[in-house]
Short mmCIF file of C-alpha atoms and ligand atoms in Angstrom, two decimals:
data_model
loop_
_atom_site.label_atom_id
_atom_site.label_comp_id
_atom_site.label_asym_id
_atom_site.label_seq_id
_atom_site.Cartn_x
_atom_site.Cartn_y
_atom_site.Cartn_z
CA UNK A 52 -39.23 11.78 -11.66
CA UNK A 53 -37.43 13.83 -8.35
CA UNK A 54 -34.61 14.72 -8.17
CA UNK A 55 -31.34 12.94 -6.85
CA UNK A 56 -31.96 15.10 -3.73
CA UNK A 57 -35.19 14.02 -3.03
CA UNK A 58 -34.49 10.50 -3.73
CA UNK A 59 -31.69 10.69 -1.14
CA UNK A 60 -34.38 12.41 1.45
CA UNK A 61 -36.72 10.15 1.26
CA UNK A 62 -34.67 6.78 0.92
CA UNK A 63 -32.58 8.00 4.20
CA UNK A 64 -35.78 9.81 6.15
CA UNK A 65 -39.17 8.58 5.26
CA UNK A 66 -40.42 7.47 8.70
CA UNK A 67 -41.50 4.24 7.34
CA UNK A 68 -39.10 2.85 5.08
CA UNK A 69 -36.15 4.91 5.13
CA UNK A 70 -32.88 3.88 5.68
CA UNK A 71 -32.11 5.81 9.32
CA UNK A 72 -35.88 5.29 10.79
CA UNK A 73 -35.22 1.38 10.28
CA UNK A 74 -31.43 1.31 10.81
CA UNK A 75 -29.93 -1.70 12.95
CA UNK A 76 -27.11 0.42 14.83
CA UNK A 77 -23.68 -0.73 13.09
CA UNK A 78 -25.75 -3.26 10.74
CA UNK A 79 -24.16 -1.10 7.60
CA UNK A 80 -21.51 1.11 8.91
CA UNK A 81 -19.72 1.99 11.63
CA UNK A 82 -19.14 5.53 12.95
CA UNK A 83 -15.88 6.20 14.73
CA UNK A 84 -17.98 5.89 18.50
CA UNK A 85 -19.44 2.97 17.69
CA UNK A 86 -15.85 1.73 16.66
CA UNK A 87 -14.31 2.18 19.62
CA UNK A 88 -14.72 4.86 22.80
CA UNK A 89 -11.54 6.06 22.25
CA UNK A 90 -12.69 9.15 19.70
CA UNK A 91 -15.09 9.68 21.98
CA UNK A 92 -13.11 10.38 25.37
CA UNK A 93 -10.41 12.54 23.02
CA UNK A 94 -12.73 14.71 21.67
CA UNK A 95 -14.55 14.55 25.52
CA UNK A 96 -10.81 16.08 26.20
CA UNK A 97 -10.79 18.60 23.80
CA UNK A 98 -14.69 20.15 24.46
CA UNK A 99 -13.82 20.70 27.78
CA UNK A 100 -10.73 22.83 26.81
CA UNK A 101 -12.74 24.62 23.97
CA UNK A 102 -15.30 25.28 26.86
CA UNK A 103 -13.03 26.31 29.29
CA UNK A 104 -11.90 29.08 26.84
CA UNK A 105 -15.44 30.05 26.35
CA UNK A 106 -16.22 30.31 29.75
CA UNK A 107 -12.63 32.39 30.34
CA UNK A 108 -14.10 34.85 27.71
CA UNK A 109 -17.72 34.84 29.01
CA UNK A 110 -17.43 34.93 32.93
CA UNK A 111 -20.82 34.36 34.34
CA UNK A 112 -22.47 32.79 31.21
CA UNK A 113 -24.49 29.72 31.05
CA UNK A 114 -22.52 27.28 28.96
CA UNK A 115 -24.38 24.37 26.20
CA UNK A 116 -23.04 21.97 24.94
CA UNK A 117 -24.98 20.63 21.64
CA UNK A 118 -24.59 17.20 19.78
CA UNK A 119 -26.32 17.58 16.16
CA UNK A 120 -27.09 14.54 14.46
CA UNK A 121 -26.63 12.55 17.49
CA UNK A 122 -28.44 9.51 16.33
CA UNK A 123 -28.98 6.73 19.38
CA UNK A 124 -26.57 9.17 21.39
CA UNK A 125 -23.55 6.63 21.69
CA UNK A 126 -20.94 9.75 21.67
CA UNK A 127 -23.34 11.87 23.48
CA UNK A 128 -22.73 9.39 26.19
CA UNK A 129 -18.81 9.01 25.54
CA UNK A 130 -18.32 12.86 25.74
CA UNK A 131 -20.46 13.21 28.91
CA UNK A 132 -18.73 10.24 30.78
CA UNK A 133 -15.38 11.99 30.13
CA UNK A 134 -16.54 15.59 31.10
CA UNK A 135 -18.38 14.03 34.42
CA UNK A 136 -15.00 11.58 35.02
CA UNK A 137 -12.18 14.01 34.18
CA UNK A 138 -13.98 17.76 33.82
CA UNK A 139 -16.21 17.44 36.99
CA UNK A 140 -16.25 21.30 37.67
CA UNK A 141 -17.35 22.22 33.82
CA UNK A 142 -19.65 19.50 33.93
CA UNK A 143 -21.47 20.85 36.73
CA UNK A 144 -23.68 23.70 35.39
CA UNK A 145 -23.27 22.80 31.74
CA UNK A 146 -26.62 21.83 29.73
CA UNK A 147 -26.51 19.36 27.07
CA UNK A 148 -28.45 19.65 23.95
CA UNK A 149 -29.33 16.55 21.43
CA UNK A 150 -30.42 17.42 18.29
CA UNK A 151 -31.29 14.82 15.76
CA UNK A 152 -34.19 14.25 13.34
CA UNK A 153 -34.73 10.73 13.71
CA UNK A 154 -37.20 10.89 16.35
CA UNK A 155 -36.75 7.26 17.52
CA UNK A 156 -32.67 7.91 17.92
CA UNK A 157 -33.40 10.96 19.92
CA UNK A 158 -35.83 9.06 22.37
CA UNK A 159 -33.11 6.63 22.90
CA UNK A 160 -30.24 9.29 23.10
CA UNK A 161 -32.07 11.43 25.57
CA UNK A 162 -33.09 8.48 28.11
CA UNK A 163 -29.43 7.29 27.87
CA UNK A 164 -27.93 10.48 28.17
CA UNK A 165 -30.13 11.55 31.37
CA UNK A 166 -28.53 8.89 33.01
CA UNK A 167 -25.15 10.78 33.36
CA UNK A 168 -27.36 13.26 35.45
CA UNK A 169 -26.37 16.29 33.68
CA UNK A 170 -29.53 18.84 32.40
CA UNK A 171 -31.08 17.54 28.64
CA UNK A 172 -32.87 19.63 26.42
CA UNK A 173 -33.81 18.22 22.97
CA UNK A 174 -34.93 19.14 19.53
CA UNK A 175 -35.85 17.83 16.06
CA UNK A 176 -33.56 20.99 13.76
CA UNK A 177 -30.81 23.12 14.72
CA UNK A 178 -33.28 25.75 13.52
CA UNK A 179 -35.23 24.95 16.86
CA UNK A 180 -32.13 25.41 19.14
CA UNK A 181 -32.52 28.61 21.39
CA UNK A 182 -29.74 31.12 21.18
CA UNK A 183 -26.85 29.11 23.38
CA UNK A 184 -23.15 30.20 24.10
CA UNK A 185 -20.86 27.24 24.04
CA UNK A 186 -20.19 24.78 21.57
CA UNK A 187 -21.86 22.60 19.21
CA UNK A 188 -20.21 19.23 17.36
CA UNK A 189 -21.32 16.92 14.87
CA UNK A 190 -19.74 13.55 13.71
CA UNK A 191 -21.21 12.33 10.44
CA UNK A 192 -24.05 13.93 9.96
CA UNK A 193 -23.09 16.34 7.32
CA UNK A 194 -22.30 13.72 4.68
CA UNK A 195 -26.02 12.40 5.80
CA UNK A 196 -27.41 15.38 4.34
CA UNK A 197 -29.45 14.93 1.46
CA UNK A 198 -27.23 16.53 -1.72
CA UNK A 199 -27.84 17.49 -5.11
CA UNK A 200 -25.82 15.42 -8.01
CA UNK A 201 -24.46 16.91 -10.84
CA UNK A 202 -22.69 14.97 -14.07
CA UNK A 203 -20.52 15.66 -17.17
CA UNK A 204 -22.42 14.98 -20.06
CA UNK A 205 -20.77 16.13 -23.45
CA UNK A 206 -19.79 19.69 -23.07
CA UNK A 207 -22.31 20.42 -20.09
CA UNK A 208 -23.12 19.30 -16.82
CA UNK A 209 -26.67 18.42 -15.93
CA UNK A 210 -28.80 17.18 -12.63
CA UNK A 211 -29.54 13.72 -11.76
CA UNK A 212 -33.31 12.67 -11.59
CA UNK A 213 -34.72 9.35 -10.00
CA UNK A 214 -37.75 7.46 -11.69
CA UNK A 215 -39.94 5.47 -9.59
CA UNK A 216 -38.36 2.38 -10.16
CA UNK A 217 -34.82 3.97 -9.20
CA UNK A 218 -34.03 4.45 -13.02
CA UNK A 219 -31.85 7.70 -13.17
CA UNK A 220 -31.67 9.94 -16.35
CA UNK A 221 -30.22 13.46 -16.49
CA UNK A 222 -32.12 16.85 -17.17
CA UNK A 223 -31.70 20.33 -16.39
CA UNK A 224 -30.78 22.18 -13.23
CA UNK A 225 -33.74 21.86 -10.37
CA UNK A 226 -32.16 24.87 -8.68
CA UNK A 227 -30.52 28.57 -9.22
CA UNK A 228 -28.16 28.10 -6.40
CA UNK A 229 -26.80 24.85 -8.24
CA UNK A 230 -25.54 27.03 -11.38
CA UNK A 231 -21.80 28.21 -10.44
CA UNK A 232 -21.10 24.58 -9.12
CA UNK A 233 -22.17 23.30 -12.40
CA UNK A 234 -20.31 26.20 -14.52
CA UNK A 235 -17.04 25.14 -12.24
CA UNK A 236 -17.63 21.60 -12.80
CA UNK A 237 -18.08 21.48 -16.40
CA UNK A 238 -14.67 22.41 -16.71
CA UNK A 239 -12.85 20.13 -14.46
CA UNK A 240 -14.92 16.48 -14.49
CA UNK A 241 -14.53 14.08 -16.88
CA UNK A 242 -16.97 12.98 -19.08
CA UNK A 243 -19.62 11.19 -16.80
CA UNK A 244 -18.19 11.72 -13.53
CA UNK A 245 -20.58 13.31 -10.69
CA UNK A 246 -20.23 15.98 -8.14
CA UNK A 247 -22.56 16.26 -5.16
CA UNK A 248 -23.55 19.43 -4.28
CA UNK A 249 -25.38 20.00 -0.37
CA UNK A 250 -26.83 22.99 -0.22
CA UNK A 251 -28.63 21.81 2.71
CA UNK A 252 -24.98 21.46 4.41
CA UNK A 253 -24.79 24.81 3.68
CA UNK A 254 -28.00 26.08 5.16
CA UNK A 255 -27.29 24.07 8.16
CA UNK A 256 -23.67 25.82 8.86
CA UNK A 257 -25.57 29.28 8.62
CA UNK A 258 -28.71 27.99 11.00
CA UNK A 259 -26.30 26.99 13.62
CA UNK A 260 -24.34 29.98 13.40
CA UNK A 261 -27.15 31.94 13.80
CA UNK A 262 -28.08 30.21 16.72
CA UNK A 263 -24.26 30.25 18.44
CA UNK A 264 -24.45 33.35 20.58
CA UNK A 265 -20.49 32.96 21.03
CA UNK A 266 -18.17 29.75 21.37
CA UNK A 267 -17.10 27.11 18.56
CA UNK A 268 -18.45 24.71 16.08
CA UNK A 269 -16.53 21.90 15.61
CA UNK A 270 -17.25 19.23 12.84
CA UNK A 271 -16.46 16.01 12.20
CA UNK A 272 -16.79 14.10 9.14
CA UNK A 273 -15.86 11.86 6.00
CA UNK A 274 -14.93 14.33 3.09
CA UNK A 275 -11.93 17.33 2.75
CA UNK A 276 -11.53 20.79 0.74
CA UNK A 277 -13.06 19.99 -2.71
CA UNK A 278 -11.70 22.50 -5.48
CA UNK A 279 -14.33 24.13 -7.15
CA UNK A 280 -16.25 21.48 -9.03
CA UNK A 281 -14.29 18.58 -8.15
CA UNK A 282 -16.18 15.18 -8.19
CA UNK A 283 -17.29 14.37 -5.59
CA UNK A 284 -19.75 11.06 -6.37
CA UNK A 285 -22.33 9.71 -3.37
CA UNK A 286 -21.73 6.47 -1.93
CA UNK A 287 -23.99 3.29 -1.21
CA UNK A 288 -22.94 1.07 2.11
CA UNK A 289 -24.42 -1.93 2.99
CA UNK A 290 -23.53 -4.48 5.35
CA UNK A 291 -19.89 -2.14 5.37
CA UNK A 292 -19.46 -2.94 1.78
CA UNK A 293 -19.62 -0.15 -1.14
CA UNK A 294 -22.33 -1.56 -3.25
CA UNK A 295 -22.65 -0.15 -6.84
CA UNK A 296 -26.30 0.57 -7.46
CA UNK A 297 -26.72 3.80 -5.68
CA UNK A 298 -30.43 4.69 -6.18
CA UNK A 299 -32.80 1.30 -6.37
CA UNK A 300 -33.86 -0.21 -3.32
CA UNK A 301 -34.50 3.05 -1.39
CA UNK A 302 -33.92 2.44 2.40
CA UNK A 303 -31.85 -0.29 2.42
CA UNK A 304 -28.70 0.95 2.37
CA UNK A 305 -27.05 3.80 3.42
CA UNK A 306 -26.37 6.85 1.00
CA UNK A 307 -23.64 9.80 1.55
CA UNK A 308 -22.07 12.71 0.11
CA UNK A 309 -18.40 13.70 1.27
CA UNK A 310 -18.90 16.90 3.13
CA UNK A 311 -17.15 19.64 1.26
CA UNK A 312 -14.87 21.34 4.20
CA UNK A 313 -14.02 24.14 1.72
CA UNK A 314 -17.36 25.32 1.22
CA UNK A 315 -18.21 24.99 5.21
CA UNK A 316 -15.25 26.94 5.56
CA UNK A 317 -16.22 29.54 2.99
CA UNK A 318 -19.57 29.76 4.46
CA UNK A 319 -18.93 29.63 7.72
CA UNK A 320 -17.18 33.20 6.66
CA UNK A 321 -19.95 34.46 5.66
CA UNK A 322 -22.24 33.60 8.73
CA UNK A 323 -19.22 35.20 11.48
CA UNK A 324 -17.31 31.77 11.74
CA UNK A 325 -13.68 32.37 12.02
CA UNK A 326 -11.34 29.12 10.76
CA UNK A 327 -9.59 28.22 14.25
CA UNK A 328 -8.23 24.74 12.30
CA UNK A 329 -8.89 21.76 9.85
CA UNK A 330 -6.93 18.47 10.70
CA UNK A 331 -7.01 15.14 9.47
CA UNK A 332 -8.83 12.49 12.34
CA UNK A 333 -5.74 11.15 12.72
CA UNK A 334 -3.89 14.37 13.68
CA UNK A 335 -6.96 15.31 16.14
CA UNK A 336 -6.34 12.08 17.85
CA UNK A 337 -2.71 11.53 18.19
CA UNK A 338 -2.73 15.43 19.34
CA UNK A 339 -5.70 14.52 21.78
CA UNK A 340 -3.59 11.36 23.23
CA UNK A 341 -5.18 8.14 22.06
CA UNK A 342 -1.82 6.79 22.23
CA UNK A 343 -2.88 5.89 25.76
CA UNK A 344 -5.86 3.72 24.89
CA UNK A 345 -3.18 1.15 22.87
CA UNK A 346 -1.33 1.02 25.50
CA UNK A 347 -4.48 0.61 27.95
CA UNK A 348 -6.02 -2.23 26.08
CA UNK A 349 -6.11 -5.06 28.14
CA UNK A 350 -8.28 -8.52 28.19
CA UNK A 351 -6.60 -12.16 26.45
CA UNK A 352 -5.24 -12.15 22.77
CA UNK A 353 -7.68 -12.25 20.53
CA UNK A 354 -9.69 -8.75 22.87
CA UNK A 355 -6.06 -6.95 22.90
CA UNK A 356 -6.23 -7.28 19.26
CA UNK A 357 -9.47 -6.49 18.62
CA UNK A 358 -9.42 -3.56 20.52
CA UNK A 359 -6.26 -2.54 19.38
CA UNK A 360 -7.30 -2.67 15.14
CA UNK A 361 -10.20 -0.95 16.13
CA UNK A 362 -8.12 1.95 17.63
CA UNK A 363 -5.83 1.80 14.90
CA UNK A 364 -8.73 2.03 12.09
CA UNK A 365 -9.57 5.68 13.64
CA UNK A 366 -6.01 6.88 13.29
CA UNK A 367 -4.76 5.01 10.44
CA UNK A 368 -4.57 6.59 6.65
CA UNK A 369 -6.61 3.56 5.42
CA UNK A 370 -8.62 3.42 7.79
CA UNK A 371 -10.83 6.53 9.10
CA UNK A 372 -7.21 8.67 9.84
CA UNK A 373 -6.90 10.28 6.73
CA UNK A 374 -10.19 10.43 5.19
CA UNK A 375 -12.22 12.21 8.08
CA UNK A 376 -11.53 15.19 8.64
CA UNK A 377 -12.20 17.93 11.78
CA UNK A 378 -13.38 21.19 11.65
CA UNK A 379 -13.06 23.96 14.43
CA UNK A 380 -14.78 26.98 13.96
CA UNK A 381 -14.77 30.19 16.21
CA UNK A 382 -17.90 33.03 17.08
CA UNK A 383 -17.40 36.05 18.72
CA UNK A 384 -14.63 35.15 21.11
C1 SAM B 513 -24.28 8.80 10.24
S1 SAM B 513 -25.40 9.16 11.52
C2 SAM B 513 -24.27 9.68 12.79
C3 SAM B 513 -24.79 9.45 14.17
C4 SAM B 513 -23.84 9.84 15.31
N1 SAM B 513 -23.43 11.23 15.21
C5 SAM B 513 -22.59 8.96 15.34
O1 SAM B 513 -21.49 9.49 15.12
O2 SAM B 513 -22.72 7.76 15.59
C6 SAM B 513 -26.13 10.70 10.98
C7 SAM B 513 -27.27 11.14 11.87
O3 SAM B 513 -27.66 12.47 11.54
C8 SAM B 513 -29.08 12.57 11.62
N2 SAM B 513 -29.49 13.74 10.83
C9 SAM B 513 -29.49 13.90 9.49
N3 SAM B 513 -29.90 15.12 9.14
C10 SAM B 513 -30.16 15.79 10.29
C11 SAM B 513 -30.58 17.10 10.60
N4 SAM B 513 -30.85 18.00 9.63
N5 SAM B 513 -30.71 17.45 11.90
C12 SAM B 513 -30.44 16.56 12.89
N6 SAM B 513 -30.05 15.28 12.66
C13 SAM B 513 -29.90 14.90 11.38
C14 SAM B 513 -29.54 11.22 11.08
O4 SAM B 513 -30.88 10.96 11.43
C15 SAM B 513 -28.53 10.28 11.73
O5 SAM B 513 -28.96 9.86 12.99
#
């Protein structure tokens, strides 16, 4: 018996059989760069004003740019084709970091990303990065964290265990840390309803804090602000359907937590990160100018409208607009 955690770790990580080590790229899900470039050139857009303020306030000063969880490295490549096309003179000078723990992604992300002939450094853990000044951006990764589930059960709230077979039962708490969440929770979920907890999201935040000399952190991700103990259940995707069995068949689907902005936010306090803002996907877009890609699509019919819904899916509410969220956080400027 483990417990949900460690389920999750293993069924997403285990070199051999889990579900990111053996992942056919948009098989399950799409992220919003495999969707369509679009998110990709706006947010491109918006790292090169973010660094130009950086480099305003650090004259002189090397400037990184770091992609964590940057799987196969398809935005890596969108974000360095707009800084090289549009933001030649940043470009020039600026290293790029890739940091992802799927080993096999990062091979494939590095040789694709050398091709845009900008310096590459990579690394397995934030907790490997040297100390950089610049800025550092993630799209899904922390809801691909591996997160601790609680549930209502009478008038308590206990941890979720995995059997063997992918049986779950409930039991006591595995960890200290998990105690307020579950005081918080047993007052606002309903009987049986869940609440993922990522501590590891957490720990992450304050790693790459430490390692952010000065600059921003800017995340992007499925989730929003959580009140204390809110639920918050995991999610199963398969073949981009929601499938109901969360925990048998380790590795073959995909499993995720909402990230919880409101505890980034909270911790990112505590490690020196000052809230610049928190906008829907939608808003980040429209602000950034992705009006211009509907208008741009081009090709017969059926492409125009292809290309169009798939634009549309980023910025509408039912789609990815309202749902993701984006995080900018400030150090030391
Ligand atoms: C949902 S995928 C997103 C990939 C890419 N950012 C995109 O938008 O297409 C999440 C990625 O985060 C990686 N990942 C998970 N935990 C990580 C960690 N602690 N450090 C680095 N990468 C991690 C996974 O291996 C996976 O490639």
């Amino acid at each position: 018996m483990r417990t949900f955690r460690d389920h999750m770790e293993s069924s997403l990580y285990d070199p051999e059989r889990g579900f990111y080590p053996t992942r056919t790229q948009t098989a399950d899900f799409y992220t919003a760069p495999e969707l369509h470039p679009a998110s990709g050139a706006v947010l491109s857009d918006k790292i090169a004003a973010l660094l130009t303020r950086v480099r305003g306030a650090r004259p002189g000063v090397g400037l990184s740019l770091v992609e964590a969880g940057c799987g196969d490295g398809t935005l890596a490549c969108q974000v360095a084709r707009g800084l090289r096309e549009k933001h030649p003179a940043l470009a020039d000078g600026l290293r790029f970091v890739l940091v992802e723990r799927t080993r096999k992604d990062l091979t494939v992300a590095v040789r694709k990303l050398t091709a845009f002939g900008l310096p590459v450094d990579a690394c397995t853990g934030v907790d490997r990065l040297p100390r950089f000044t610049g800025l550092l951006y993630s799209n899904e990764l922390i809801d691909a964290f591996p997160a601790h589930l609680l549930q209502k059960k009478d008038d308590g709230v206990l941890e979720v265990y995995v059997d063997e077979s992918g049986l779950e039962t409930l039991g006591g708490l595995s960890r200290p840390e998990l105690a307020a969440e579950a005081a918080a929770a047993a007052s606002t979920l309903a009987e049986g309803e869940r609440h993922g907890v990522s501590l590891e999201a957490r720990a992450w935040l304050r790693e790459a804090a430490a390692h952010l000399e000065s600059g921003f952190l800017l995340t992007v991700d499925y989730g929003k602000r959580f009140a204390p103990g809110a639920p918050n259940p995991p999610r199963a995707y398969r073949r981009h359907q929601i499938v109901p069995a969360l925990s048998s068949e380790p590795g073959t689907k995909d499993l995720t937590v909402p990230a919880d902005f409101e505890s980034l936010i909270a911790e990112g306090a505590r490690a020196g990160l000052s809230l610049e803002s928190y906008q829907s996907l939608s808003t980040f877009l429209i602000e950034g100018g992705i009006d211009a890609w509907l208008s741009a699509a081009a090709g017969d019919a059926a492409a125009l409208y292809r290309e169009r819904a798939r634009i549309k899916t980023l910025v509408h509410p039912e789609g990815m607009g309202e749902t993701f969220k984006v995080l900018l956080q400030r150090k030391s400027l």
